[in-house]
C-alpha cells in the first residue's frame, strides 16, 4: 500500500503566508496524473513547523478531499511534545488517513528509552498505522536500529522513514524488523541504493518537481532492473544536489513553480525565497532531467 514513489508534498502559500488551497488541490492532481504512489501531507517539506495545529489538520483535510481515495494519504503527526503529538494524532484520526508519519522529538534530545515511551504513548491512542520518521540531520535525535526493532513489536507501528542516508542500516533493519515492516528512504540521493538494499520505496522531495521520472526510477529499482534504474537515477542526480543548497523546501518550491505544476513561490518566515544563484542551479538541473 505504501511502496514505491511517495511524495513529501509541499504546501503552496499565498504572498501573505496563508495556505493556497486551490493550488494544493492542483498539486495533488498533478501527482496522481504522474503516477505518484502515495502522498505525504503536513511533513517537513510541507512546512509543518510553521503551520498551526488547526492549519495542519485543514491541509490534511484538503489533500484527502483532492485525492478522493485514488492513492493512499499519509499525514505528518509528529511533535517534540508527546502530548501535542497525541492531540494531533487524535485530530487526524477524525479526518481519516491511511497512515501517519511521526518525526522523532526535535530539540529535546531524548534517550532511546524516551523515544520508545514517546512512540508507544502515541500508538496507544489510535489504531491508524504509524510510521516512524528518523531525520537526525534536522532533529539532532537518532532512532537506533535496536530502538526501531523494539517499536516494530507494537502492532500499529508499521514502518520507518529513514532519512539518515546511511545505507549500512538497511539490511540490519530488515533483519531485525522482518519482511512486513515498511522501510522507506527519506534521502533522495541514496534512495535507489536503499531500495536495492531491501527498502520498499521513498518519501521524496525531488518527486515534487519530477514525479513521473521519480516513479519510473522507483519502479525499476523495485523490479530489480539495475541498469535501467541507474540510467534514470543519473538524470535526477543534479536535482538531488541542488534541492538542498538552501533549506528544504526553499529550492523545491521554486522548482515546482518552474515546471508549471502550480504557482507556489511563497513561504513563511523564517524561510525566505530562493536566491538567484539557487534558481539558476535548479533551472539547470530541471533541464538535465527533462
PDB file of C-alpha atoms in Angstrom, residues 5-290:
ATOM      1  CA  UNK A   5       7.364   6.648  -5.090  1.00  0.00           C
ATOM      2  CA  UNK A   6       5.764   8.704  -2.330  1.00  0.00           C
ATOM      3  CA  UNK A   7       5.893  12.495  -2.350  1.00  0.00           C
ATOM      4  CA  UNK A   8       6.648  14.697   0.646  1.00  0.00           C
ATOM      5  CA  UNK A   9       4.185  17.288  -0.609  1.00  0.00           C
ATOM      6  CA  UNK A  10       4.947  20.994  -0.417  1.00  0.00           C
ATOM      7  CA  UNK A  11       2.282  23.344   0.934  1.00  0.00           C
ATOM      8  CA  UNK A  12       1.582  26.152  -1.544  1.00  0.00           C
ATOM      9  CA  UNK A  13       1.055  29.542   0.042  1.00  0.00           C
ATOM     10  CA  UNK A  14      -0.163  32.978  -0.917  1.00  0.00           C
ATOM     11  CA  UNK A  15       2.031  36.066  -0.610  1.00  0.00           C
ATOM     12  CA  UNK A  16       0.567  36.775   2.838  1.00  0.00           C
ATOM     13  CA  UNK A  17       1.610  33.315   4.036  1.00  0.00           C
ATOM     14  CA  UNK A  18      -1.860  31.795   4.087  1.00  0.00           C
ATOM     15  CA  UNK A  19      -2.328  28.331   2.595  1.00  0.00           C
ATOM     16  CA  UNK A  20      -3.295  28.318  -1.081  1.00  0.00           C
ATOM     17  CA  UNK A  21      -5.873  25.516  -1.034  1.00  0.00           C
ATOM     18  CA  UNK A  22      -6.712  25.816  -4.740  1.00  0.00           C
ATOM     19  CA  UNK A  23      -3.074  25.253  -5.674  1.00  0.00           C
ATOM     20  CA  UNK A  24      -2.859  22.429  -3.137  1.00  0.00           C
ATOM     21  CA  UNK A  25      -5.666  20.579  -4.922  1.00  0.00           C
ATOM     22  CA  UNK A  26      -3.966  21.273  -8.246  1.00  0.00           C
ATOM     23  CA  UNK A  27      -0.730  19.760  -6.944  1.00  0.00           C
ATOM     24  CA  UNK A  28      -2.479  16.620  -5.757  1.00  0.00           C
ATOM     25  CA  UNK A  29      -3.952  16.146  -9.231  1.00  0.00           C
ATOM     26  CA  UNK A  30      -0.527  16.738 -10.787  1.00  0.00           C
ATOM     27  CA  UNK A  31       0.904  13.890  -8.716  1.00  0.00           C
ATOM     28  CA  UNK A  32      -1.910  11.473  -9.360  1.00  0.00           C
ATOM     29  CA  UNK A  33      -1.705  12.078 -13.097  1.00  0.00           C
ATOM     30  CA  UNK A  34       2.066  11.492 -12.992  1.00  0.00           C
ATOM     31  CA  UNK A  35       1.841   8.189 -11.131  1.00  0.00           C
ATOM     32  CA  UNK A  36       2.903   9.088  -7.582  1.00  0.00           C
ATOM     33  CA  UNK A  37       2.076   6.076  -5.402  1.00  0.00           C
ATOM     34  CA  UNK A  38       1.108   7.904  -2.190  1.00  0.00           C
ATOM     35  CA  UNK A  39       1.022  11.440  -0.840  1.00  0.00           C
ATOM     36  CA  UNK A  40       2.503  12.627   2.449  1.00  0.00           C
ATOM     37  CA  UNK A  41       0.879  15.844   3.633  1.00  0.00           C
ATOM     38  CA  UNK A  42       1.963  18.064   6.510  1.00  0.00           C
ATOM     39  CA  UNK A  43       5.560  16.874   6.632  1.00  0.00           C
ATOM     40  CA  UNK A  44       8.805  18.821   6.923  1.00  0.00           C
ATOM     41  CA  UNK A  45       8.705  19.672   3.206  1.00  0.00           C
ATOM     42  CA  UNK A  46       5.140  20.888   3.752  1.00  0.00           C
ATOM     43  CA  UNK A  47       6.418  23.499   6.234  1.00  0.00           C
ATOM     44  CA  UNK A  48       4.520  21.888   9.101  1.00  0.00           C
ATOM     45  CA  UNK A  49       6.827  23.616  11.600  1.00  0.00           C
ATOM     46  CA  UNK A  50       5.228  26.975  10.810  1.00  0.00           C
ATOM     47  CA  UNK A  51       1.636  25.791  10.398  1.00  0.00           C
ATOM     48  CA  UNK A  52      -0.651  25.941  13.403  1.00  0.00           C
ATOM     49  CA  UNK A  53      -2.178  22.647  14.531  1.00  0.00           C
ATOM     50  CA  UNK A  54      -5.526  23.777  13.113  1.00  0.00           C
ATOM     51  CA  UNK A  55      -3.898  24.585   9.771  1.00  0.00           C
ATOM     52  CA  UNK A  56      -2.147  21.227   9.716  1.00  0.00           C
ATOM     53  CA  UNK A  57      -5.476  19.466  10.077  1.00  0.00           C
ATOM     54  CA  UNK A  58      -7.062  21.650   7.393  1.00  0.00           C
ATOM     55  CA  UNK A  59      -4.216  20.890   4.968  1.00  0.00           C
ATOM     56  CA  UNK A  60      -4.682  17.167   5.511  1.00  0.00           C
ATOM     57  CA  UNK A  61      -8.447  17.501   5.035  1.00  0.00           C
ATOM     58  CA  UNK A  62      -7.923  19.374   1.776  1.00  0.00           C
ATOM     59  CA  UNK A  63      -5.428  16.813   0.464  1.00  0.00           C
ATOM     60  CA  UNK A  64      -7.782  13.977   1.369  1.00  0.00           C
ATOM     61  CA  UNK A  65     -10.626  15.653  -0.495  1.00  0.00           C
ATOM     62  CA  UNK A  66      -8.449  16.183  -3.565  1.00  0.00           C
ATOM     63  CA  UNK A  67      -7.152  12.598  -3.524  1.00  0.00           C
ATOM     64  CA  UNK A  68     -10.704  11.230  -3.356  1.00  0.00           C
ATOM     65  CA  UNK A  69      -9.484   7.759  -2.486  1.00  0.00           C
ATOM     66  CA  UNK A  70      -7.262   7.339  -5.549  1.00  0.00           C
ATOM     67  CA  UNK A  71      -3.938   6.949  -3.709  1.00  0.00           C
ATOM     68  CA  UNK A  72      -3.041   6.471  -0.037  1.00  0.00           C
ATOM     69  CA  UNK A  73      -2.710   9.519   2.210  1.00  0.00           C
ATOM     70  CA  UNK A  74      -0.088   9.718   4.954  1.00  0.00           C
ATOM     71  CA  UNK A  75      -0.308  12.657   7.346  1.00  0.00           C
ATOM     72  CA  UNK A  76       2.526  14.158   9.352  1.00  0.00           C
ATOM     73  CA  UNK A  77       1.590  13.923  13.018  1.00  0.00           C
ATOM     74  CA  UNK A  78       4.819  14.378  14.965  1.00  0.00           C
ATOM     75  CA  UNK A  79       5.917  16.841  17.611  1.00  0.00           C
ATOM     76  CA  UNK A  80       8.664  17.230  20.174  1.00  0.00           C
ATOM     77  CA  UNK A  81       5.897  17.382  22.770  1.00  0.00           C
ATOM     78  CA  UNK A  82       4.344  13.952  23.271  1.00  0.00           C
ATOM     79  CA  UNK A  83       1.041  15.418  24.447  1.00  0.00           C
ATOM     80  CA  UNK A  84       0.828  17.606  21.327  1.00  0.00           C
ATOM     81  CA  UNK A  85       1.641  14.632  19.100  1.00  0.00           C
ATOM     82  CA  UNK A  86      -1.141  12.645  20.764  1.00  0.00           C
ATOM     83  CA  UNK A  87      -3.604  15.507  20.309  1.00  0.00           C
ATOM     84  CA  UNK A  88      -2.717  15.870  16.627  1.00  0.00           C
ATOM     85  CA  UNK A  89      -2.939  12.109  16.145  1.00  0.00           C
ATOM     86  CA  UNK A  90      -6.461  12.130  17.563  1.00  0.00           C
ATOM     87  CA  UNK A  91      -7.447  15.072  15.357  1.00  0.00           C
ATOM     88  CA  UNK A  92      -6.114  13.334  12.257  1.00  0.00           C
ATOM     89  CA  UNK A  93      -7.979  10.182  13.219  1.00  0.00           C
ATOM     90  CA  UNK A  94     -11.162  12.225  12.950  1.00  0.00           C
ATOM     91  CA  UNK A  95     -10.158  13.298   9.441  1.00  0.00           C
ATOM     92  CA  UNK A  96      -9.389   9.706   8.449  1.00  0.00           C
ATOM     93  CA  UNK A  97      -5.995   8.970   6.887  1.00  0.00           C
ATOM     94  CA  UNK A  98      -4.293   5.776   5.743  1.00  0.00           C
ATOM     95  CA  UNK A  99      -1.238   6.238   7.957  1.00  0.00           C
ATOM     96  CA  UNK A 100       0.605   8.849   9.991  1.00  0.00           C
ATOM     97  CA  UNK A 101       4.256   9.860   9.884  1.00  0.00           C
ATOM     98  CA  UNK A 102       5.714  10.796  13.255  1.00  0.00           C
ATOM     99  CA  UNK A 103       9.072  12.548  13.426  1.00  0.00           C
ATOM    100  CA  UNK A 104      11.425  11.986  16.345  1.00  0.00           C
ATOM    101  CA  UNK A 105      11.189  14.692  19.032  1.00  0.00           C
ATOM    102  CA  UNK A 106      13.460  17.537  17.967  1.00  0.00           C
ATOM    103  CA  UNK A 107      15.435  19.818  20.301  1.00  0.00           C
ATOM    104  CA  UNK A 108      14.662  17.729  23.425  1.00  0.00           C
ATOM    105  CA  UNK A 109      17.341  15.100  22.649  1.00  0.00           C
ATOM    106  CA  UNK A 110      15.522  12.209  24.353  1.00  0.00           C
ATOM    107  CA  UNK A 111      17.244   8.945  25.221  1.00  0.00           C
ATOM    108  CA  UNK A 112      16.391   5.745  23.336  1.00  0.00           C
ATOM    109  CA  UNK A 113      14.180   4.768  26.273  1.00  0.00           C
ATOM    110  CA  UNK A 114      12.427   8.123  25.940  1.00  0.00           C
ATOM    111  CA  UNK A 115      11.859   7.532  22.231  1.00  0.00           C
ATOM    112  CA  UNK A 116      10.313   4.140  22.911  1.00  0.00           C
ATOM    113  CA  UNK A 117       7.996   5.616  25.528  1.00  0.00           C
ATOM    114  CA  UNK A 118       7.092   8.536  23.230  1.00  0.00           C
ATOM    115  CA  UNK A 119       6.056   6.318  20.320  1.00  0.00           C
ATOM    116  CA  UNK A 120       4.315   3.746  22.499  1.00  0.00           C
ATOM    117  CA  UNK A 121       2.210   6.518  24.040  1.00  0.00           C
ATOM    118  CA  UNK A 122       1.188   7.819  20.612  1.00  0.00           C
ATOM    119  CA  UNK A 123       0.418   4.371  19.204  1.00  0.00           C
ATOM    120  CA  UNK A 124      -1.749   3.579  22.211  1.00  0.00           C
ATOM    121  CA  UNK A 125      -4.342   6.259  21.349  1.00  0.00           C
ATOM    122  CA  UNK A 126      -5.009   5.164  17.764  1.00  0.00           C
ATOM    123  CA  UNK A 127      -5.470   2.170  15.500  1.00  0.00           C
ATOM    124  CA  UNK A 128      -4.188   4.087  12.464  1.00  0.00           C
ATOM    125  CA  UNK A 129      -0.858   2.724  11.153  1.00  0.00           C
ATOM    126  CA  UNK A 130       2.116   4.710  12.421  1.00  0.00           C
ATOM    127  CA  UNK A 131       5.364   5.268  10.500  1.00  0.00           C
ATOM    128  CA  UNK A 132       8.433   6.371  12.445  1.00  0.00           C
ATOM    129  CA  UNK A 133      10.497   9.201  10.944  1.00  0.00           C
ATOM    130  CA  UNK A 134      14.212   9.402  11.636  1.00  0.00           C
ATOM    131  CA  UNK A 135      15.936  12.541  10.344  1.00  0.00           C
ATOM    132  CA  UNK A 136      18.787  13.319  12.769  1.00  0.00           C
ATOM    133  CA  UNK A 137      20.224  15.998  10.471  1.00  0.00           C
ATOM    134  CA  UNK A 138      17.238  18.168  11.413  1.00  0.00           C
ATOM    135  CA  UNK A 139      16.244  16.871  14.830  1.00  0.00           C
ATOM    136  CA  UNK A 140      19.594  16.047  16.487  1.00  0.00           C
ATOM    137  CA  UNK A 141      17.871  12.865  17.620  1.00  0.00           C
ATOM    138  CA  UNK A 142      18.659   9.452  16.153  1.00  0.00           C
ATOM    139  CA  UNK A 143      16.447   6.370  16.324  1.00  0.00           C
ATOM    140  CA  UNK A 144      18.856   3.486  16.803  1.00  0.00           C
ATOM    141  CA  UNK A 145      18.186   0.269  14.905  1.00  0.00           C
ATOM    142  CA  UNK A 146      17.628  -1.573  18.175  1.00  0.00           C
ATOM    143  CA  UNK A 147      15.003   1.016  19.154  1.00  0.00           C
ATOM    144  CA  UNK A 148      13.220   0.627  15.816  1.00  0.00           C
ATOM    145  CA  UNK A 149      13.239  -3.147  16.283  1.00  0.00           C
ATOM    146  CA  UNK A 150      11.650  -2.776  19.715  1.00  0.00           C
ATOM    147  CA  UNK A 151       8.995  -0.387  18.376  1.00  0.00           C
ATOM    148  CA  UNK A 152       8.239  -2.705  15.451  1.00  0.00           C
ATOM    149  CA  UNK A 153       6.651  -5.048  18.014  1.00  0.00           C
ATOM    150  CA  UNK A 154       3.841  -2.507  18.513  1.00  0.00           C
ATOM    151  CA  UNK A 155       1.002  -3.719  16.291  1.00  0.00           C
ATOM    152  CA  UNK A 156       0.201  -0.410  14.582  1.00  0.00           C
ATOM    153  CA  UNK A 157       3.793   0.806  14.156  1.00  0.00           C
ATOM    154  CA  UNK A 158       4.275  -0.490  10.635  1.00  0.00           C
ATOM    155  CA  UNK A 159       7.447   1.100   9.313  1.00  0.00           C
ATOM    156  CA  UNK A 160      10.054   3.830   9.261  1.00  0.00           C
ATOM    157  CA  UNK A 161      11.115   6.673   7.026  1.00  0.00           C
ATOM    158  CA  UNK A 162      14.898   6.653   7.320  1.00  0.00           C
ATOM    159  CA  UNK A 163      16.419   9.959   6.211  1.00  0.00           C
ATOM    160  CA  UNK A 164      19.898   9.274   7.585  1.00  0.00           C
ATOM    161  CA  UNK A 165      21.359   8.404   4.172  1.00  0.00           C
ATOM    162  CA  UNK A 166      23.236   5.590   5.926  1.00  0.00           C
ATOM    163  CA  UNK A 167      22.803   2.525   3.735  1.00  0.00           C
ATOM    164  CA  UNK A 168      24.549   0.308   6.269  1.00  0.00           C
ATOM    165  CA  UNK A 169      21.368   0.497   8.377  1.00  0.00           C
ATOM    166  CA  UNK A 170      19.027  -1.048   5.813  1.00  0.00           C
ATOM    167  CA  UNK A 171      19.953  -4.733   5.916  1.00  0.00           C
ATOM    168  CA  UNK A 172      20.172  -4.884   9.739  1.00  0.00           C
ATOM    169  CA  UNK A 173      16.813  -3.113   9.991  1.00  0.00           C
ATOM    170  CA  UNK A 174      15.227  -5.593   7.610  1.00  0.00           C
ATOM    171  CA  UNK A 175      16.656  -8.499   9.562  1.00  0.00           C
ATOM    172  CA  UNK A 176      15.612  -7.068  12.920  1.00  0.00           C
ATOM    173  CA  UNK A 177      12.115  -5.924  11.973  1.00  0.00           C
ATOM    174  CA  UNK A 178      11.043  -8.583   9.482  1.00  0.00           C
ATOM    175  CA  UNK A 179       9.798  -8.554   5.922  1.00  0.00           C
ATOM    176  CA  UNK A 180       6.442  -6.970   6.761  1.00  0.00           C
ATOM    177  CA  UNK A 181       7.956  -3.869   8.353  1.00  0.00           C
ATOM    178  CA  UNK A 182       7.961  -0.953   5.914  1.00  0.00           C
ATOM    179  CA  UNK A 183      11.349   0.556   5.101  1.00  0.00           C
ATOM    180  CA  UNK A 184      11.107   3.877   3.286  1.00  0.00           C
ATOM    181  CA  UNK A 185      14.036   6.104   2.391  1.00  0.00           C
ATOM    182  CA  UNK A 186      13.872   9.794   3.187  1.00  0.00           C
ATOM    183  CA  UNK A 187      17.092  10.628   1.359  1.00  0.00           C
ATOM    184  CA  UNK A 188      16.690  11.010  -2.404  1.00  0.00           C
ATOM    185  CA  UNK A 189      20.383  10.779  -3.235  1.00  0.00           C
ATOM    186  CA  UNK A 190      20.667   7.275  -1.770  1.00  0.00           C
ATOM    187  CA  UNK A 191      17.108   6.147  -2.489  1.00  0.00           C
ATOM    188  CA  UNK A 192      17.912   3.850  -5.395  1.00  0.00           C
ATOM    189  CA  UNK A 193      20.580   2.032  -3.401  1.00  0.00           C
ATOM    190  CA  UNK A 194      18.224   1.932  -0.396  1.00  0.00           C
ATOM    191  CA  UNK A 195      15.631   0.040  -2.429  1.00  0.00           C
ATOM    192  CA  UNK A 196      18.220  -2.367  -3.835  1.00  0.00           C
ATOM    193  CA  UNK A 197      19.353  -2.973  -0.247  1.00  0.00           C
ATOM    194  CA  UNK A 198      15.873  -4.133   0.718  1.00  0.00           C
ATOM    195  CA  UNK A 199      13.820  -0.941   1.022  1.00  0.00           C
ATOM    196  CA  UNK A 200      10.202  -0.589  -0.059  1.00  0.00           C
ATOM    197  CA  UNK A 201      10.251   2.904  -1.508  1.00  0.00           C
ATOM    198  CA  UNK A 202      10.978   6.577  -0.949  1.00  0.00           C
ATOM    199  CA  UNK A 203       9.227   9.564   0.585  1.00  0.00           C
ATOM    200  CA  UNK A 204      10.782  12.071  -1.763  1.00  0.00           C
ATOM    201  CA  UNK A 205      11.403  15.799  -2.048  1.00  0.00           C
ATOM    202  CA  UNK A 206      12.548  15.550  -5.679  1.00  0.00           C
ATOM    203  CA  UNK A 207       9.263  13.858  -6.590  1.00  0.00           C
ATOM    204  CA  UNK A 208       7.549  17.247  -6.130  1.00  0.00           C
ATOM    205  CA  UNK A 209       9.125  18.536  -9.337  1.00  0.00           C
ATOM    206  CA  UNK A 210       9.751  15.348 -11.363  1.00  0.00           C
ATOM    207  CA  UNK A 211       7.059  12.865 -10.256  1.00  0.00           C
ATOM    208  CA  UNK A 212       6.873  10.785 -13.432  1.00  0.00           C
ATOM    209  CA  UNK A 213      10.634  10.307 -13.675  1.00  0.00           C
ATOM    210  CA  UNK A 214      10.970   9.519  -9.987  1.00  0.00           C
ATOM    211  CA  UNK A 215       8.129   6.991 -10.269  1.00  0.00           C
ATOM    212  CA  UNK A 216       9.958   5.280 -13.152  1.00  0.00           C
ATOM    213  CA  UNK A 217      13.117   5.108 -11.048  1.00  0.00           C
ATOM    214  CA  UNK A 218      11.355   3.538  -8.070  1.00  0.00           C
ATOM    215  CA  UNK A 219       9.500   1.042 -10.254  1.00  0.00           C
ATOM    216  CA  UNK A 220      12.726  -0.039 -11.939  1.00  0.00           C
ATOM    217  CA  UNK A 221      14.554  -0.407  -8.626  1.00  0.00           C
ATOM    218  CA  UNK A 222      11.724  -2.391  -7.031  1.00  0.00           C
ATOM    219  CA  UNK A 223      11.697  -4.669 -10.092  1.00  0.00           C
ATOM    220  CA  UNK A 224      15.427  -5.278  -9.701  1.00  0.00           C
ATOM    221  CA  UNK A 225      16.263  -3.603 -13.026  1.00  0.00           C
ATOM    222  CA  UNK A 226      19.652  -2.197 -12.038  1.00  0.00           C
ATOM    223  CA  UNK A 227      20.808  -0.873 -15.426  1.00  0.00           C
ATOM    224  CA  UNK A 228      17.511   0.922 -16.074  1.00  0.00           C
ATOM    225  CA  UNK A 229      17.373   2.305 -12.544  1.00  0.00           C
ATOM    226  CA  UNK A 230      20.923   3.631 -12.736  1.00  0.00           C
ATOM    227  CA  UNK A 231      20.194   5.439 -16.005  1.00  0.00           C
ATOM    228  CA  UNK A 232      17.073   7.060 -14.577  1.00  0.00           C
ATOM    229  CA  UNK A 233      18.856   7.959 -11.361  1.00  0.00           C
ATOM    230  CA  UNK A 234      21.660   9.642 -13.307  1.00  0.00           C
ATOM    231  CA  UNK A 235      19.136  12.093 -14.794  1.00  0.00           C
ATOM    232  CA  UNK A 236      17.963  13.047 -11.318  1.00  0.00           C
ATOM    233  CA  UNK A 237      21.354  13.432  -9.628  1.00  0.00           C
ATOM    234  CA  UNK A 238      21.668  17.174 -10.453  1.00  0.00           C
ATOM    235  CA  UNK A 239      18.324  17.758  -8.719  1.00  0.00           C
ATOM    236  CA  UNK A 240      19.392  15.776  -5.659  1.00  0.00           C
ATOM    237  CA  UNK A 241      22.436  18.013  -5.412  1.00  0.00           C
ATOM    238  CA  UNK A 242      20.724  21.389  -5.806  1.00  0.00           C
ATOM    239  CA  UNK A 243      17.433  20.936  -3.954  1.00  0.00           C
ATOM    240  CA  UNK A 244      19.246  21.209  -0.641  1.00  0.00           C
ATOM    241  CA  UNK A 245      21.656  24.072  -1.315  1.00  0.00           C
ATOM    242  CA  UNK A 246      19.239  26.141   0.756  1.00  0.00           C
ATOM    243  CA  UNK A 247      16.979  24.815   3.494  1.00  0.00           C
ATOM    244  CA  UNK A 248      14.271  22.474   2.230  1.00  0.00           C
ATOM    245  CA  UNK A 249      11.690  23.349   0.902  1.00  0.00           C
ATOM    246  CA  UNK A 250      13.089  26.625  -0.474  1.00  0.00           C
ATOM    247  CA  UNK A 251      14.628  25.190  -3.694  1.00  0.00           C
ATOM    248  CA  UNK A 252      11.926  22.586  -4.353  1.00  0.00           C
ATOM    249  CA  UNK A 253       9.103  25.107  -4.012  1.00  0.00           C
ATOM    250  CA  UNK A 254      10.774  27.185  -6.662  1.00  0.00           C
ATOM    251  CA  UNK A 255      11.256  24.048  -8.797  1.00  0.00           C
ATOM    252  CA  UNK A 256       7.563  23.176  -8.614  1.00  0.00           C
ATOM    253  CA  UNK A 257       6.702  26.652  -9.837  1.00  0.00           C
ATOM    254  CA  UNK A 258       9.325  26.408 -12.570  1.00  0.00           C
ATOM    255  CA  UNK A 259       7.870  23.198 -14.031  1.00  0.00           C
ATOM    256  CA  UNK A 260       4.425  24.798 -14.094  1.00  0.00           C
ATOM    257  CA  UNK A 261       2.779  22.464 -11.583  1.00  0.00           C
ATOM    258  CA  UNK A 262       1.432  25.456  -9.690  1.00  0.00           C
ATOM    259  CA  UNK A 263       2.380  28.984  -8.657  1.00  0.00           C
ATOM    260  CA  UNK A 264       3.767  28.479  -5.170  1.00  0.00           C
ATOM    261  CA  UNK A 265       6.852  30.612  -4.706  1.00  0.00           C
ATOM    262  CA  UNK A 266       5.798  31.934  -1.298  1.00  0.00           C
ATOM    263  CA  UNK A 267       6.999  30.766   2.116  1.00  0.00           C
ATOM    264  CA  UNK A 268       6.521  31.534   5.770  1.00  0.00           C
ATOM    265  CA  UNK A 269       9.245  33.158   7.768  1.00  0.00           C
ATOM    266  CA  UNK A 270      11.866  32.246   8.793  1.00  0.00           C
ATOM    267  CA  UNK A 271      12.127  30.738   5.280  1.00  0.00           C
ATOM    268  CA  UNK A 272      12.808  33.220   2.501  1.00  0.00           C
ATOM    269  CA  UNK A 273      12.621  32.978  -1.323  1.00  0.00           C
ATOM    270  CA  UNK A 274      15.288  31.145  -3.296  1.00  0.00           C
ATOM    271  CA  UNK A 275      18.266  33.280  -4.283  1.00  0.00           C
ATOM    272  CA  UNK A 276      19.087  33.952  -7.919  1.00  0.00           C
ATOM    273  CA  UNK A 277      22.031  31.556  -7.632  1.00  0.00           C
ATOM    274  CA  UNK A 278      19.762  28.781  -6.345  1.00  0.00           C
ATOM    275  CA  UNK A 279      17.212  29.437  -9.056  1.00  0.00           C
ATOM    276  CA  UNK A 280      19.897  29.092 -11.706  1.00  0.00           C
ATOM    277  CA  UNK A 281      21.140  25.803 -10.264  1.00  0.00           C
ATOM    278  CA  UNK A 282      17.633  24.387 -10.062  1.00  0.00           C
ATOM    279  CA  UNK A 283      16.809  25.564 -13.578  1.00  0.00           C
ATOM    280  CA  UNK A 284      19.851  23.758 -14.968  1.00  0.00           C
ATOM    281  CA  UNK A 285      19.025  20.595 -13.040  1.00  0.00           C
ATOM    282  CA  UNK A 286      15.453  20.621 -14.306  1.00  0.00           C
ATOM    283  CA  UNK A 287      16.717  20.942 -17.864  1.00  0.00           C
ATOM    284  CA  UNK A 288      19.067  17.985 -17.319  1.00  0.00           C
ATOM    285  CA  UNK A 289      16.204  15.831 -16.068  1.00  0.00           C
ATOM    286  CA  UNK A 290      13.713  16.805 -18.785  1.00  0.00           C
TER     287      UNK A 290
END
